[in-house]
PDB file of C-alpha atoms in Angstrom:
ATOM      1  CA  MET A  26     186.197  53.052 -18.907  1.00 46.00           C
ATOM      2  CA  SER A  27     184.649  49.901 -20.300  1.00 56.00           C
ATOM      3  CA  GLY A  28     186.314  46.459 -20.283  1.00 55.00           C
ATOM      4  CA  ASP A  29     184.218  45.380 -23.290  1.00 62.00           C
ATOM      5  CA  GLY A  30     186.018  44.464 -26.561  1.00 64.00           C
ATOM      6  CA  ASP A  31     188.913  42.280 -27.694  1.00 68.00           C
ATOM      7  CA  LEU A  32     191.298  41.981 -24.754  1.00 63.00           C
ATOM      8  CA  LEU A  33     193.251  38.900 -25.585  1.00 66.00           C
ATOM      9  CA  LYS A  34     194.247  36.958 -28.759  1.00 73.00           C
ATOM     10  CA  LEU A  35     195.466  33.439 -28.541  1.00 70.00           C
ATOM     11  CA  ASN A  36     197.149  31.529 -31.391  1.00 71.00           C
ATOM     12  CA  PHE A  37     197.460  27.707 -31.447  1.00 68.00           C
ATOM     13  CA  LEU A  38     199.262  25.096 -33.506  1.00 68.00           C
ATOM     14  CA  THR A  39     197.580  21.767 -33.836  1.00 66.00           C
ATOM     15  CA  LYS A  40     198.813  18.293 -34.273  1.00 66.00           C
ATOM     16  CA  PRO A  41     198.128  16.876 -37.772  1.00 63.00           C
ATOM     17  CA  VAL A  42     194.537  15.630 -38.266  1.00 58.00           C
ATOM     18  CA  SER A  43     193.051  13.477 -40.947  1.00 59.00           C
ATOM     19  CA  GLU A  44     190.918  15.102 -43.686  1.00 58.00           C
ATOM     20  CA  LYS A  45     188.086  12.717 -42.890  1.00 60.00           C
ATOM     21  CA  THR A  46     188.135  13.162 -39.168  1.00 62.00           C
ATOM     22  CA  PRO A  47     188.302  16.774 -38.051  1.00 66.00           C
ATOM     23  CA  ALA A  48     189.395  17.343 -34.439  1.00 70.00           C
ATOM     24  CA  GLU A  49     187.142  18.985 -31.860  1.00 77.00           C
ATOM     25  CA  ALA A  50     188.503  21.024 -28.973  1.00 78.00           C
ATOM     26  CA  THR A  51     186.957  23.140 -26.246  1.00 82.00           C
ATOM     27  CA  PHE A  52     188.783  26.026 -24.661  1.00 79.00           C
ATOM     28  CA  THR A  53     187.641  27.646 -21.400  1.00 84.00           C
ATOM     29  CA  LEU A  54     188.947  30.786 -19.943  1.00 79.00           C
ATOM     30  CA  SER A  55     188.198  31.170 -16.229  1.00 84.00           C
ATOM     31  CA  LYS A  56     189.497  32.998 -13.205  1.00 84.00           C
ATOM     32  CA  ALA A  57     190.799  35.800 -15.419  1.00 80.00           C
ATOM     33  CA  MET A  58     191.358  39.042 -13.650  1.00 81.00           C
ATOM     34  CA  ILE A  59     191.615  42.600 -14.974  1.00 80.00           C
ATOM     35  CA  ALA A  60     192.556  45.747 -13.234  1.00 81.00           C
ATOM     36  CA  VAL A  61     191.997  49.431 -14.033  1.00 79.00           C
ATOM     37  CA  GLY A  62     194.249  52.391 -13.289  1.00 78.00           C
ATOM     38  CA  ASP A  63     193.211  52.731  -9.621  1.00 84.00           C
ATOM     39  CA  GLY A  64     194.196  49.167  -8.888  1.00 83.00           C
ATOM     40  CA  LYS A  65     190.718  47.778  -8.551  1.00 87.00           C
ATOM     41  CA  GLU A  66     190.616  44.155  -9.667  1.00 86.00           C
ATOM     42  CA  THR A  67     187.636  42.418 -11.281  1.00 84.00           C
ATOM     43  CA  GLU A  68     187.344  38.727 -12.079  1.00 84.00           C
ATOM     44  CA  LEU A  69     185.900  38.124 -15.560  1.00 82.00           C
ATOM     45  CA  GLN A  70     183.077  35.743 -16.176  1.00 86.00           C
ATOM     46  CA  ALA A  71     184.227  32.309 -17.463  1.00 86.00           C
ATOM     47  CA  ILE A  72     183.815  31.833 -21.205  1.00 85.00           C
ATOM     48  CA  THR A  73     183.967  28.633 -23.325  1.00 88.00           C
ATOM     49  CA  HIS A  74     184.688  28.313 -27.038  1.00 82.00           C
ATOM     50  CA  ASN A  75     184.376  25.185 -29.186  1.00 85.00           C
ATOM     51  CA  VAL A  76     186.864  24.766 -32.037  1.00 79.00           C
ATOM     52  CA  THR A  77     186.887  22.406 -34.954  1.00 75.00           C
ATOM     53  CA  VAL A  78     190.213  21.793 -36.601  1.00 72.00           C
ATOM     54  CA  THR A  79     190.090  20.474 -40.166  1.00 74.00           C
ATOM     55  CA  HIS A  80     192.947  19.348 -42.392  1.00 76.00           C
ATOM     56  CA  VAL A  81     193.479  21.057 -45.728  1.00 84.00           C
ATOM     57  CA  ASP A  82     195.707  18.998 -48.050  1.00 88.00           C
ATOM     58  CA  LYS A  83     197.617  21.229 -50.487  1.00 92.00           C
ATOM     59  CA  SER A  84     200.163  18.801 -51.657  1.00 92.00           C
ATOM     60  CA  ALA A  85     198.459  17.978 -54.968  1.00 93.00           C
ATOM     61  CA  LEU A  86     198.015  21.703 -55.706  1.00 95.00           C
ATOM     62  CA  GLU A  87     201.648  22.414 -54.847  1.00 95.00           C
ATOM     63  CA  ASP A  88     202.815  19.521 -57.116  1.00 95.00           C
ATOM     64  CA  LEU A  89     200.731  20.868 -59.963  1.00 95.00           C
ATOM     65  CA  ILE A  90     202.002  24.372 -59.471  1.00 96.00           C
ATOM     66  CA  ALA A  91     205.632  23.079 -59.666  1.00 96.00           C
ATOM     67  CA  SER A  92     204.871  21.054 -62.720  1.00 95.00           C
ATOM     68  CA  ALA A  93     203.104  23.902 -64.514  1.00 96.00           C
ATOM     69  CA  GLN A  94     206.000  26.249 -63.689  1.00 97.00           C
ATOM     70  CA  ARG A  95     208.558  23.839 -65.144  1.00 96.00           C
ATOM     71  CA  ILE A  96     206.459  23.483 -68.383  1.00 95.00           C
ATOM     72  CA  HIS A  97     206.050  27.256 -68.575  1.00 96.00           C
ATOM     73  CA  ASP A  98     209.753  27.938 -68.051  1.00 96.00           C
ATOM     74  CA  ALA A  99     210.767  25.372 -70.730  1.00 93.00           C
ATOM     75  CA  ALA A 100     208.242  26.588 -73.353  1.00 93.00           C
ATOM     76  CA  THR A 101     209.099  28.932 -76.220  1.00 89.00           C
ATOM     77  CA  GLU A 102     206.623  31.220 -77.940  1.00 89.00           C
ATOM     78  CA  GLY A 103     206.555  31.571 -81.654  1.00 80.00           C
ATOM     79  CA  GLY A 104     204.982  30.180 -84.846  1.00 69.00           C
ATOM     80  CA  SER A 105     207.191  27.106 -85.374  1.00 68.00           C
ATOM     81  CA  ALA A 106     206.125  23.611 -84.690  1.00 69.00           C
ATOM     82  CA  GLY A 107     206.661  22.824 -81.012  1.00 79.00           C
ATOM     83  CA  GLN A 108     206.336  26.390 -79.976  1.00 84.00           C
ATOM     84  CA  TYR A 109     203.368  28.073 -78.242  1.00 90.00           C
ATOM     85  CA  PRO A 110     201.334  31.075 -79.482  1.00 88.00           C
ATOM     86  CA  VAL A 111     202.533  34.491 -78.510  1.00 85.00           C
ATOM     87  CA  GLY A 112     200.927  35.520 -75.187  1.00 91.00           C
ATOM     88  CA  SER A 113     200.144  31.975 -74.114  1.00 94.00           C
ATOM     89  CA  LYS A 114     202.973  31.858 -71.529  1.00 95.00           C
ATOM     90  CA  ALA A 115     201.647  35.009 -69.812  1.00 95.00           C
ATOM     91  CA  ASN A 116     198.224  33.451 -69.569  1.00 95.00           C
ATOM     92  CA  LEU A 117     199.651  30.265 -68.021  1.00 96.00           C
ATOM     93  CA  GLN A 118     201.780  32.279 -65.592  1.00 97.00           C
ATOM     94  CA  GLU A 119     198.672  34.181 -64.452  1.00 97.00           C
ATOM     95  CA  ALA A 120     196.950  30.896 -63.690  1.00 97.00           C
ATOM     96  CA  ILE A 121     200.016  29.675 -61.877  1.00 97.00           C
ATOM     97  CA  ASN A 122     200.121  32.901 -59.761  1.00 97.00           C
ATOM     98  CA  LYS A 123     196.416  32.518 -58.813  1.00 97.00           C
ATOM     99  CA  ALA A 124     196.968  28.957 -57.716  1.00 96.00           C
ATOM    100  CA  GLN A 125     200.067  29.980 -55.729  1.00 97.00           C
ATOM    101  CA  SER A 126     198.016  32.591 -53.850  1.00 96.00           C
ATOM    102  CA  VAL A 127     195.553  29.936 -52.768  1.00 95.00           C
ATOM    103  CA  ALA A 128     198.400  27.539 -51.782  1.00 95.00           C
ATOM    104  CA  LYS A 129     199.955  30.243 -49.643  1.00 95.00           C
ATOM    105  CA  ASN A 130     196.690  31.227 -48.013  1.00 93.00           C
ATOM    106  CA  THR A 131     196.551  29.676 -44.521  1.00 86.00           C
ATOM    107  CA  ALA A 132     192.863  30.172 -44.378  1.00 87.00           C
ATOM    108  CA  ALA A 133     192.015  28.422 -47.645  1.00 90.00           C
ATOM    109  CA  THR A 134     189.453  25.615 -47.513  1.00 88.00           C
ATOM    110  CA  GLN A 135     189.868  22.224 -49.094  1.00 88.00           C
ATOM    111  CA  GLN A 136     187.206  23.262 -51.588  1.00 91.00           C
ATOM    112  CA  GLN A 137     189.119  26.435 -52.507  1.00 94.00           C
ATOM    113  CA  VAL A 138     192.335  24.297 -52.910  1.00 94.00           C
ATOM    114  CA  GLN A 139     190.557  21.810 -55.123  1.00 94.00           C
ATOM    115  CA  GLN A 140     189.013  24.618 -57.245  1.00 96.00           C
ATOM    116  CA  ALA A 141     192.460  26.259 -57.647  1.00 96.00           C
ATOM    117  CA  ALA A 142     193.893  22.880 -58.732  1.00 95.00           C
ATOM    118  CA  GLY A 143     191.042  22.410 -61.230  1.00 95.00           C
ATOM    119  CA  ASP A 144     191.489  25.925 -62.672  1.00 97.00           C
ATOM    120  CA  LEU A 145     195.213  25.551 -62.986  1.00 96.00           C
ATOM    121  CA  ASN A 146     194.904  22.117 -64.583  1.00 95.00           C
ATOM    122  CA  ALA A 147     192.457  23.519 -67.151  1.00 96.00           C
ATOM    123  CA  ALA A 148     194.777  26.446 -67.919  1.00 96.00           C
ATOM    124  CA  LEU A 149     197.748  24.014 -68.286  1.00 95.00           C
ATOM    125  CA  GLN A 150     195.799  21.653 -70.625  1.00 95.00           C
ATOM    126  CA  SER A 151     194.742  24.682 -72.683  1.00 94.00           C
ATOM    127  CA  PHE A 152     198.402  25.773 -72.899  1.00 95.00           C
ATOM    128  CA  LEU A 153     199.619  22.332 -73.851  1.00 94.00           C
ATOM    129  CA  ASN A 154     196.874  22.003 -76.495  1.00 92.00           C
ATOM    130  CA  SER A 155     197.877  25.296 -78.061  1.00 90.00           C
ATOM    131  CA  VAL A 156     201.294  24.024 -79.152  1.00 89.00           C
ATOM    132  CA  VAL A 157     201.982  24.682 -82.794  1.00 81.00           C
ATOM    133  CA  THR A 158     201.835  21.420 -84.739  1.00 79.00           C
ATOM    134  CA  LYS A 159     201.450  22.479 -88.327  1.00 74.00           C
ATOM    135  CA  LYS A 160     204.093  23.719 -90.605  1.00 78.00           C
ATOM    136  CA  PRO A 161     204.948  27.392 -89.940  1.00 77.00           C
ATOM    137  CA  GLY A 162     203.340  29.668 -92.456  1.00 84.00           C
ATOM    138  CA  ASP A 163     200.781  27.070 -93.658  1.00 84.00           C
ATOM    139  CA  LEU A 164     197.679  29.105 -93.013  1.00 85.00           C
ATOM    140  CA  ASN A 165     195.336  27.241 -95.345  1.00 83.00           C
ATOM    141  CA  GLY A 166     196.238  23.764 -94.055  1.00 78.00           C
ATOM    142  CA  ASN A 167     197.429  22.276 -97.338  1.00 83.00           C
ATOM    143  CA  GLU A 168     200.820  21.413 -95.786  1.00 81.00           C
ATOM    144  CA  ILE A 169     202.873  23.716 -98.065  1.00 87.00           C
ATOM    145  CA  VAL A 170     203.654  27.403 -97.704  1.00 89.00           C
ATOM    146  CA  SER A 171     202.491  29.174-100.811  1.00 90.00           C
ATOM    147  CA  ILE A 172     200.764  32.176-102.400  1.00 90.00           C
ATOM    148  CA  GLY A 173     197.465  30.929-100.878  1.00 92.00           C
ATOM    149  CA  ASP A 174     198.869  31.515 -97.427  1.00 91.00           C
ATOM    150  CA  LEU A 175     200.085  34.994 -98.444  1.00 90.00           C
ATOM    151  CA  ALA A 176     196.567  35.848 -99.589  1.00 93.00           C
ATOM    152  CA  ILE A 177     195.128  34.867 -96.200  1.00 92.00           C
ATOM    153  CA  LEU A 178     197.735  37.113 -94.451  1.00 93.00           C
ATOM    154  CA  ALA A 179     197.168  39.985 -96.880  1.00 92.00           C
ATOM    155  CA  LYS A 180     193.406  39.820 -96.122  1.00 94.00           C
ATOM    156  CA  GLU A 181     194.162  40.563 -92.442  1.00 94.00           C
ATOM    157  CA  TYR A 182     196.776  43.141 -93.189  1.00 94.00           C
ATOM    158  CA  GLY A 183     196.596  46.271 -90.931  1.00 95.00           C
ATOM    159  CA  LYS A 184     194.781  44.609 -88.057  1.00 95.00           C
ATOM    160  CA  ASP A 185     196.244  44.683 -84.552  1.00 94.00           C
ATOM    161  CA  SER A 186     195.665  43.465 -81.011  1.00 93.00           C
ATOM    162  CA  THR A 187     192.866  46.024 -80.495  1.00 95.00           C
ATOM    163  CA  ASP A 188     190.714  44.433 -83.178  1.00 94.00           C
ATOM    164  CA  PRO A 189     187.766  42.399 -81.879  1.00 93.00           C
ATOM    165  CA  ASP A 190     188.801  39.312 -83.848  1.00 90.00           C
ATOM    166  CA  TRP A 191     192.457  39.392 -82.865  1.00 89.00           C
ATOM    167  CA  GLU A 192     192.221  36.027 -80.960  1.00 85.00           C
ATOM    168  CA  ARG A 193     191.230  34.422 -84.301  1.00 85.00           C
ATOM    169  CA  ILE A 194     194.140  35.902 -86.312  1.00 87.00           C
ATOM    170  CA  LYS A 195     196.999  36.541 -83.736  1.00 87.00           C
ATOM    171  CA  HIS A 196     198.670  33.320 -84.905  1.00 83.00           C
ATOM    172  CA  ILE A 197     199.600  35.012 -88.205  1.00 88.00           C
ATOM    173  CA  ASP A 198     201.384  37.832 -86.271  1.00 91.00           C
ATOM    174  CA  PHE A 199     204.636  35.993 -87.071  1.00 87.00           C
ATOM    175  CA  ASN A 200     206.930  38.413 -85.209  1.00 89.00           C
ATOM    176  CA  GLY A 201     204.649  38.814 -82.180  1.00 87.00           C
ATOM    177  CA  ASP A 202     204.515  42.594 -82.274  1.00 93.00           C
ATOM    178  CA  GLY A 203     200.711  42.815 -81.937  1.00 92.00           C
ATOM    179  CA  LYS A 204     199.982  43.804 -85.501  1.00 95.00           C
ATOM    180  CA  ILE A 205     199.719  42.341 -88.981  1.00 95.00           C
ATOM    181  CA  ASP A 206     202.040  44.403 -91.044  1.00 95.00           C
ATOM    182  CA  ILE A 207     204.812  44.433 -93.640  1.00 95.00           C
ATOM    183  CA  ALA A 208     207.155  42.583 -91.246  1.00 94.00           C
ATOM    184  CA  ASP A 209     204.724  39.624 -91.202  1.00 93.00           C
ATOM    185  CA  LEU A 210     204.308  39.665 -94.965  1.00 92.00           C
ATOM    186  CA  ALA A 211     208.118  39.600 -95.323  1.00 93.00           C
ATOM    187  CA  ILE A 212     208.443  36.691 -92.901  1.00 92.00           C
ATOM    188  CA  LEU A 213     205.779  34.680 -94.816  1.00 92.00           C
ATOM    189  CA  ALA A 214     207.287  35.615 -98.221  1.00 91.00           C
ATOM    190  CA  ARG A 215     210.695  34.256 -97.004  1.00 91.00           C
ATOM    191  CA  MET A 216     208.967  31.019 -95.988  1.00 89.00           C
ATOM    192  CA  ILE A 217     207.452  30.766 -99.427  1.00 88.00           C
ATOM    193  CA  LEU A 218     210.903  31.192-101.083  1.00 89.00           C
ATOM    194  CA  GLU A 219     212.413  28.639 -98.725  1.00 85.00           C
ATOM    195  CA  GLU A 220     209.671  26.208 -99.685  1.00 77.00           C
ATOM    196  CA  ALA A 221     210.325  26.579-103.372  1.00 70.00           C
TER     197      ALA A 221
END
């Protein structure tokens, strides 16, 4: 029987270290004895390992995750001013989840933490920038809801989320069901009547 292979696993906790000054440590294992089934003892050769302990600061990432989650939870999807496009909350939550996995990863490097923070910040800014600011139903940008807007909607009638240009037109899916159909036409027609 061979004594080769992993025989012992040691875990350590370190004192806090500064990000700029990693700590160096040397561990030596000596005078270790092993024995086999017949009771014969053998002293193992001494072995030394050098270890560098670095500090990974996750506090900024954790703060950003908490802030993004609060914004996500408070947001409402829809086509009205102050709301966010349908599906945008799911995209933000996916970015939050990715950042959380890095924050929870005890082996994550400072570079990975910074990358996760950058990615989440970009997703959060994209979400915030997507807020609906124009008048609901004003598809042609003339600040009134009228027959011109209905014509734009009618042109896209029948398309759904499987169409390659869905990203361009999904904002006119007023009920958020993934298709441009009679329900969306009815919603827009009601807006036109309310405008009159």
